[in-house]
CSV table of C-alpha atoms in Angstrom, one decimal:
chain,number,residue,atom,x,y,z
A,174,UNK,CA,75.8,121.3,80.9
A,175,UNK,CA,73.7,124.4,81.2
A,176,UNK,CA,74.1,128.1,81.2
A,177,UNK,CA,73.4,130.6,84.0
A,178,UNK,CA,73.5,134.3,83.9
A,179,UNK,CA,74.0,137.0,86.5
A,180,UNK,CA,73.0,140.7,86.6
A,181,UNK,CA,74.9,143.6,87.9
A,182,UNK,CA,73.9,143.5,91.6
A,183,UNK,CA,72.6,146.4,93.7
A,184,UNK,CA,75.7,148.1,94.9
A,185,UNK,CA,73.8,149.9,97.7
A,186,UNK,CA,73.7,153.6,98.6
A,187,UNK,CA,71.4,154.4,95.8
A,188,UNK,CA,73.9,153.6,93.1
A,189,UNK,CA,72.1,152.7,89.9
A,190,UNK,CA,75.0,152.2,87.5
A,191,UNK,CA,78.6,151.2,87.3
A,192,UNK,CA,81.3,151.2,84.6
A,193,UNK,CA,83.4,148.1,84.0
A,194,UNK,CA,87.0,148.8,84.8
A,195,UNK,CA,88.5,145.4,84.3
A,196,UNK,CA,87.5,141.7,84.0
A,197,UNK,CA,89.7,139.7,86.4
A,198,UNK,CA,89.0,136.4,84.7
A,199,UNK,CA,89.0,135.3,81.0
A,200,UNK,CA,86.4,133.6,78.8
A,201,UNK,CA,86.9,129.9,79.3
A,202,UNK,CA,88.2,130.2,82.8
A,203,UNK,CA,86.9,127.9,85.5
A,204,UNK,CA,86.2,130.1,88.5
A,205,UNK,CA,85.0,129.4,92.0
A,206,UNK,CA,82.3,131.2,93.9
A,207,UNK,CA,83.8,134.1,95.8
A,208,UNK,CA,86.9,134.5,93.5
A,209,UNK,CA,87.5,138.0,92.2
A,210,UNK,CA,85.4,138.4,89.0
A,211,UNK,CA,85.3,142.0,87.8
A,212,UNK,CA,86.3,145.5,88.9
A,213,UNK,CA,83.7,148.2,88.5
A,214,UNK,CA,83.7,151.9,89.0
A,215,UNK,CA,80.7,153.8,90.6
A,216,UNK,CA,80.4,157.5,90.9
A,217,UNK,CA,81.9,157.2,94.3
A,218,UNK,CA,84.6,154.5,94.2
A,219,UNK,CA,86.0,151.4,92.7
A,220,UNK,CA,84.6,148.0,93.8
A,221,UNK,CA,85.8,144.5,93.1
A,222,UNK,CA,82.9,142.0,92.7
A,223,UNK,CA,83.4,138.4,93.7
A,224,UNK,CA,82.1,135.6,91.4
A,225,UNK,CA,78.5,134.6,92.3
A,226,UNK,CA,79.0,131.1,90.9
A,227,UNK,CA,81.4,128.3,90.4
A,228,UNK,CA,81.6,127.4,86.7
A,229,UNK,CA,83.2,128.2,83.4
A,230,UNK,CA,82.9,131.8,82.2
A,231,UNK,CA,81.3,131.8,78.7
A,232,UNK,CA,80.1,135.3,78.0
A,233,UNK,CA,80.9,138.8,79.3
A,234,UNK,CA,77.9,141.0,78.6
A,235,UNK,CA,79.9,144.2,79.0
A,236,UNK,CA,83.3,145.2,77.9
A,237,UNK,CA,85.8,147.4,79.7
A,238,UNK,CA,84.6,151.0,79.8
A,239,UNK,CA,81.0,149.9,79.2
A,240,UNK,CA,78.3,151.4,81.5
A,241,UNK,CA,75.9,149.0,83.1
A,242,UNK,CA,72.7,149.6,85.1
A,243,UNK,CA,71.8,147.6,88.1
A,244,UNK,CA,69.9,144.6,86.8
A,245,UNK,CA,71.7,144.5,83.4
A,246,UNK,CA,73.1,141.1,82.5
A,247,UNK,CA,76.8,141.0,83.5
A,248,UNK,CA,78.1,137.5,82.9
A,249,UNK,CA,77.1,134.0,81.9
A,250,UNK,CA,78.6,130.8,83.2
A,251,UNK,CA,78.4,127.2,82.0
A,252,UNK,CA,77.6,125.0,84.9
A,253,UNK,CA,76.6,121.4,85.7
A,254,UNK,CA,73.0,120.6,84.9
A,255,UNK,CA,72.0,120.1,88.6
A,256,UNK,CA,73.2,123.7,89.4
A,257,UNK,CA,71.4,125.4,86.5
A,258,UNK,CA,68.1,126.0,88.4
A,259,UNK,CA,69.8,127.8,91.3
A,260,UNK,CA,69.3,131.5,91.3
A,261,UNK,CA,72.3,133.2,92.9
A,262,UNK,CA,73.3,136.7,93.9
A,263,UNK,CA,76.7,138.2,93.8
A,264,UNK,CA,78.2,137.9,97.3
A,265,UNK,CA,79.7,140.8,99.0
A,266,UNK,CA,83.3,140.7,100.1
A,267,UNK,CA,83.3,139.6,103.7
A,268,UNK,CA,84.4,141.8,106.5
A,269,UNK,CA,87.2,140.7,108.8
A,270,UNK,CA,86.5,138.5,111.8
A,271,UNK,CA,87.5,140.6,114.7
A,272,UNK,CA,86.2,144.0,115.4
A,273,UNK,CA,87.5,146.1,118.2
A,274,UNK,CA,87.1,149.6,119.5
A,275,UNK,CA,89.8,151.4,121.4
A,276,UNK,CA,89.2,154.1,124.0
A,277,UNK,CA,92.0,156.6,124.1
A,278,UNK,CA,92.7,159.4,126.4
A,279,UNK,CA,92.9,163.0,125.1
A,280,UNK,CA,96.0,163.8,122.9
B,294,UNK,CA,81.7,178.0,113.0
B,295,UNK,CA,82.5,174.8,114.9
B,296,UNK,CA,79.6,173.9,117.2
B,297,UNK,CA,81.3,174.1,120.6
B,298,UNK,CA,78.9,171.8,122.3
B,299,UNK,CA,79.8,168.9,120.0
B,300,UNK,CA,83.4,169.7,120.3
B,301,UNK,CA,83.3,169.6,124.1
B,302,UNK,CA,81.5,166.3,124.0
B,303,UNK,CA,84.0,164.5,121.8
B,304,UNK,CA,87.0,166.0,123.6
B,305,UNK,CA,86.4,163.6,126.5
B,306,UNK,CA,87.1,160.5,124.5
B,307,UNK,CA,88.6,159.3,121.3
B,308,UNK,CA,87.7,156.0,119.9
B,309,UNK,CA,89.8,154.4,117.2
B,310,UNK,CA,88.1,151.5,115.3
B,311,UNK,CA,90.4,148.8,113.9
B,312,UNK,CA,89.8,145.4,112.5
B,313,UNK,CA,92.0,142.3,112.3
B,314,UNK,CA,92.0,139.7,109.7
B,315,UNK,CA,94.0,136.7,111.0
B,316,UNK,CA,97.0,135.5,109.0
B,317,UNK,CA,100.8,135.5,108.9
B,318,UNK,CA,102.8,138.7,109.1
B,319,UNK,CA,99.9,141.1,109.2
B,320,UNK,CA,99.9,144.1,106.9
B,321,UNK,CA,98.7,147.4,108.3
B,322,UNK,CA,96.4,149.1,105.8
B,323,UNK,CA,95.9,152.9,106.0
B,324,UNK,CA,93.0,154.5,104.0
B,325,UNK,CA,92.9,158.1,102.6
B,326,UNK,CA,91.0,161.3,103.2
B,327,UNK,CA,87.2,160.9,103.6
B,328,UNK,CA,87.4,157.2,103.1
B,329,UNK,CA,87.4,154.4,105.6
B,330,UNK,CA,88.6,150.8,105.9
B,331,UNK,CA,85.5,149.3,104.3
B,332,UNK,CA,85.6,151.5,101.2
B,333,UNK,CA,89.3,151.4,100.7
B,334,UNK,CA,90.2,147.8,101.7
B,335,UNK,CA,87.2,145.6,101.8
B,336,UNK,CA,85.0,146.7,98.9
B,337,UNK,CA,88.1,147.0,96.6
B,338,UNK,CA,89.1,143.4,97.1
B,339,UNK,CA,92.3,144.2,99.0
B,340,UNK,CA,91.5,142.0,102.0
B,341,UNK,CA,90.8,139.1,99.7
B,342,UNK,CA,94.1,139.6,97.9
B,343,UNK,CA,96.0,139.9,101.2
B,344,UNK,CA,94.4,136.7,102.5
B,345,UNK,CA,95.2,134.9,99.2
B,346,UNK,CA,98.8,135.9,99.7
B,347,UNK,CA,98.6,134.2,103.1
B,348,UNK,CA,99.0,137.4,105.0
B,349,UNK,CA,97.0,138.8,107.8
B,350,UNK,CA,95.6,142.4,107.9
B,351,UNK,CA,95.0,145.2,110.3
B,352,UNK,CA,92.8,148.0,109.1
B,353,UNK,CA,92.4,151.2,111.0
B,354,UNK,CA,89.7,153.9,110.6
B,355,UNK,CA,91.7,157.1,111.0
B,356,UNK,CA,90.4,159.7,113.5
B,357,UNK,CA,87.6,161.7,111.9
B,358,UNK,CA,86.8,158.8,109.6
B,359,UNK,CA,84.7,155.7,109.4
B,360,UNK,CA,83.7,154.3,112.8
B,361,UNK,CA,86.4,156.2,114.7
B,362,UNK,CA,85.5,159.4,116.6
B,363,UNK,CA,84.7,162.4,114.3
B,364,UNK,CA,86.7,165.1,116.1
B,365,UNK,CA,85.8,168.6,115.1
B,366,UNK,CA,89.0,170.4,116.4
B,367,UNK,CA,91.7,170.9,113.7
B,368,UNK,CA,94.4,170.8,116.4
B,369,UNK,CA,93.6,167.2,116.9
B,370,UNK,CA,94.6,166.3,113.4
B,371,UNK,CA,98.1,165.8,112.2
B,372,UNK,CA,100.1,163.1,110.5
B,373,UNK,CA,101.9,162.5,113.8
B,374,UNK,CA,98.7,162.2,115.9
B,375,UNK,CA,97.2,159.8,113.4
B,376,UNK,CA,100.4,157.8,113.4
B,377,UNK,CA,100.0,157.6,117.1
B,378,UNK,CA,96.6,156.0,116.6
B,379,UNK,CA,98.2,153.4,114.3
B,380,UNK,CA,100.7,152.5,117.1
B,381,UNK,CA,97.9,152.1,119.6
B,382,UNK,CA,96.0,149.9,117.1
B,383,UNK,CA,99.2,147.8,116.5
B,384,UNK,CA,99.6,147.4,120.3
B,385,UNK,CA,96.0,146.5,120.7
B,386,UNK,CA,96.1,144.0,117.9
B,387,UNK,CA,98.9,142.2,119.7
B,388,UNK,CA,101.8,143.1,117.4
B,389,UNK,CA,105.0,143.0,119.4
B,390,UNK,CA,106.8,146.4,119.5
B,391,UNK,CA,110.0,144.7,118.2
B,392,UNK,CA,108.2,143.1,115.3
B,393,UNK,CA,107.9,145.6,112.4
B,394,UNK,CA,104.9,145.3,110.1
B,395,UNK,CA,104.5,146.1,106.4
B,396,UNK,CA,102.3,149.1,105.7
B,397,UNK,CA,100.2,149.9,102.7
B,398,UNK,CA,98.7,153.4,102.6
B,399,UNK,CA,96.7,155.4,100.1
B,400,UNK,CA,96.6,159.1,99.4
B,401,UNK,CA,96.4,161.1,102.7
B,402,UNK,CA,97.1,157.8,104.5
B,403,UNK,CA,100.6,157.9,103.0
B,404,UNK,CA,101.5,161.0,105.0
B,405,UNK,CA,100.3,159.1,108.1
B,406,UNK,CA,102.4,156.1,107.2
B,407,UNK,CA,105.5,158.2,106.6
B,408,UNK,CA,104.9,159.9,110.0
B,409,UNK,CA,104.7,156.4,111.5
B,410,UNK,CA,108.0,155.5,110.0
B,411,UNK,CA,109.4,158.6,111.5
B,412,UNK,CA,107.9,158.5,115.0
B,413,UNK,CA,108.0,154.7,115.4
B,414,UNK,CA,110.7,153.5,113.0
B,415,UNK,CA,110.9,150.1,114.7
B,416,UNK,CA,107.3,149.4,113.9
B,417,UNK,CA,107.7,149.6,110.1
B,418,UNK,CA,109.3,147.0,107.9
B,419,UNK,CA,108.4,148.1,104.4
B,420,UNK,CA,106.1,150.8,103.0
B,421,UNK,CA,103.8,150.9,100.0
B,422,UNK,CA,102.5,154.4,99.2
B,423,UNK,CA,99.7,154.6,96.7
B,424,UNK,CA,98.0,157.6,95.0
B,425,UNK,CA,100.5,160.2,96.3
B,426,UNK,CA,102.9,162.6,94.7
B,427,UNK,CA,105.0,165.5,95.9
B,428,UNK,CA,102.0,167.9,96.0
B,429,UNK,CA,100.3,168.4,99.4
B,430,UNK,CA,96.8,169.1,98.3
B,431,UNK,CA,95.4,170.4,101.5
B,432,UNK,CA,98.1,173.1,101.7
B,433,UNK,CA,97.0,174.2,98.2
B,434,UNK,CA,93.3,174.4,99.1
B,435,UNK,CA,91.7,177.5,100.4
B,436,UNK,CA,90.3,176.3,103.8
B,437,UNK,CA,87.6,179.0,103.8
B,438,UNK,CA,86.4,177.8,100.4
B,439,UNK,CA,86.4,174.2,101.7
B,440,UNK,CA,84.4,175.3,104.7
B,441,UNK,CA,81.9,177.2,102.6
B,442,UNK,CA,81.4,174.1,100.4
B,443,UNK,CA,81.2,171.7,103.3
B,444,UNK,CA,78.9,173.7,105.5
B,445,UNK,CA,76.8,175.7,103.0
B,446,UNK,CA,77.3,173.9,99.7
B,447,UNK,CA,78.9,176.9,98.1
B,448,UNK,CA,80.5,176.0,94.8
B,449,UNK,CA,84.3,176.3,94.9
B,450,UNK,CA,86.6,177.7,92.2
B,451,UNK,CA,89.1,174.9,92.7
B,452,UNK,CA,87.7,172.2,90.5
B,453,UNK,CA,89.8,169.4,92.0
B,454,UNK,CA,88.8,170.4,95.6
B,455,UNK,CA,85.2,170.6,94.5
B,456,UNK,CA,85.3,167.2,93.0
B,457,UNK,CA,87.1,165.6,95.9
B,458,UNK,CA,84.8,167.2,98.5
B,459,UNK,CA,81.7,166.2,96.5
B,460,UNK,CA,82.8,162.6,96.6
B,461,UNK,CA,83.8,162.9,100.2
B,462,UNK,CA,80.3,164.1,101.2
B,463,UNK,CA,78.6,161.3,99.2
B,464,UNK,CA,80.2,158.7,101.5
B,465,UNK,CA,77.6,157.7,104.2
B,466,UNK,CA,78.7,158.6,107.7
B,467,UNK,CA,81.1,161.3,106.7
B,468,UNK,CA,80.9,164.4,108.9
B,469,UNK,CA,81.6,167.7,107.2
B,470,UNK,CA,83.0,169.4,110.3
B,471,UNK,CA,85.3,166.5,110.9
B,472,UNK,CA,86.5,166.6,107.3
B,473,UNK,CA,87.1,170.3,107.6
B,474,UNK,CA,89.1,169.9,110.8
B,475,UNK,CA,91.1,167.2,109.1
B,476,UNK,CA,91.8,169.4,106.1
B,477,UNK,CA,92.9,172.3,108.3
B,478,UNK,CA,94.9,170.1,110.7
B,479,UNK,CA,96.7,168.0,108.1
B,480,UNK,CA,97.6,170.8,105.8
B,481,UNK,CA,101.4,171.1,105.7
B,482,UNK,CA,104.5,171.0,103.6
B,483,UNK,CA,105.4,168.5,101.0
B,484,UNK,CA,106.9,165.1,102.0
B,485,UNK,CA,110.6,165.6,102.2
B,486,UNK,CA,112.1,163.2,104.6
B,487,UNK,CA,112.8,159.8,103.0
B,488,UNK,CA,111.8,156.8,105.2
B,489,UNK,CA,114.6,154.5,106.4
B,490,UNK,CA,112.7,151.5,105.1
B,491,UNK,CA,112.4,150.0,101.6
B,492,UNK,CA,109.5,151.9,99.9
B,493,UNK,CA,107.3,151.4,96.8
B,494,UNK,CA,105.3,154.3,95.3
B,495,UNK,CA,102.4,153.5,93.0
B,496,UNK,CA,99.9,155.7,91.3
B,497,UNK,CA,97.4,155.6,88.5
B,498,UNK,CA,98.8,157.0,85.3
B,499,UNK,CA,95.7,159.4,85.1
B,500,UNK,CA,95.9,160.3,88.8
B,501,UNK,CA,95.5,164.1,89.0
B,502,UNK,CA,96.3,164.2,92.7
B,503,UNK,CA,99.5,162.2,92.3
B,504,UNK,CA,100.5,163.2,88.8
B,505,UNK,CA,104.2,163.5,89.8
B,506,UNK,CA,104.3,160.3,91.9
B,507,UNK,CA,107.4,159.2,90.0
B,508,UNK,CA,109.2,162.3,91.2
B,509,UNK,CA,108.2,161.5,94.8
B,510,UNK,CA,109.6,158.0,94.3
B,511,UNK,CA,112.9,159.5,93.1
B,512,UNK,CA,113.0,161.8,96.1
B,513,UNK,CA,112.3,159.0,98.5
B,514,UNK,CA,114.7,156.6,96.8
B,515,UNK,CA,111.7,154.3,96.3
B,516,UNK,CA,110.7,151.9,93.6
B,517,UNK,CA,107.8,153.2,91.3
B,518,UNK,CA,104.9,151.5,89.6
B,519,UNK,CA,102.5,153.2,87.3
B,520,UNK,CA,99.0,151.8,87.2
B,521,UNK,CA,97.7,151.9,83.6
B,522,UNK,CA,94.5,153.8,82.7
B,523,UNK,CA,93.5,154.5,86.3
B,524,UNK,CA,92.8,157.8,88.1
B,525,UNK,CA,92.9,158.6,91.8
B,526,UNK,CA,89.6,157.0,92.7
B,527,UNK,CA,90.0,153.8,90.6
B,528,UNK,CA,93.7,153.0,91.1
B,529,UNK,CA,93.2,151.7,94.6
B,530,UNK,CA,91.3,148.6,93.5
B,531,UNK,CA,93.6,147.8,90.6
B,532,UNK,CA,95.1,144.3,90.3
B,533,UNK,CA,98.4,145.8,89.1
B,534,UNK,CA,98.6,147.8,92.3
B,535,UNK,CA,97.8,144.8,94.5
B,536,UNK,CA,100.2,142.5,92.8
B,537,UNK,CA,103.0,145.0,92.8
B,538,UNK,CA,102.4,145.8,96.5
B,539,UNK,CA,102.1,142.2,97.6
B,540,UNK,CA,105.2,141.2,95.6
B,541,UNK,CA,107.1,144.0,97.1
B,542,UNK,CA,106.1,142.9,100.6
B,543,UNK,CA,106.6,139.2,100.1
């Protein structure tokens, strides 16, 4: 087994830091990639970050209410050896499948 | 001053942007003032939670917001007009008129959802209202001060308004003249009429905008859930809120 760590990802729109609101998993949990991992608060809004990795959560590098900068270590997983060399990024929540625009007459 | 040229241009057409996530018994999600479907429902993990619950979703960008038309005329904003947009989106998404949907709304979106329950009662099965109390914030705001801030950046005395509008203008794509028209058009009396459908009210325990949400729940004969430690802008993504809402709608 090996350990792999992830940083707070770039949240876009020039945001450089975020505060941890709530961890959505516990130490020792087996989580799958894409599963909700942590909720963070930026100056603009609250964001739920999905897990970047399938593995067992071994360390939170920030507690609730802690302020993290983009690039600070966020979380460490224990993973199978063959996965250890893979560098991942935290995926973004996916947008829905169908997008439609409606043209309406004047009210 | 509203630039008349732009107003004329958008008068000709109104586009409402909506998105459908496939799944059973779709839930209609209605965002709040100065937000949009992506900020309120995608980035917050709501669509993931809805999908995990096996439900579909229909998200709508309200007029003046997100990818819908940013109208500059205050007369084209009201809870009823926006509720009409929701009906059109439900029709376009293929929801039969005799098949009521569950609705989850946040903040200003709650007034739109309540208007929907009033103007199209057969379209609504159950309502979840988040981040809302008995106060009608826009009616409390000085629209001239809002205009001075939105168009010239003049600092307002009303701290809550100043904070709300500052965040509003930090959202990419938000149009100050559309937000101003929305504030003027949506300003009205407090919510008084109880919907005829089972309703849940939820609010962050530190939510300044919805500090008397429990009172609203009592007035509407609704259930009430307090979201620990959250304020108006952080309650929306809370697990407690999602779980309570999805349980209520299950």
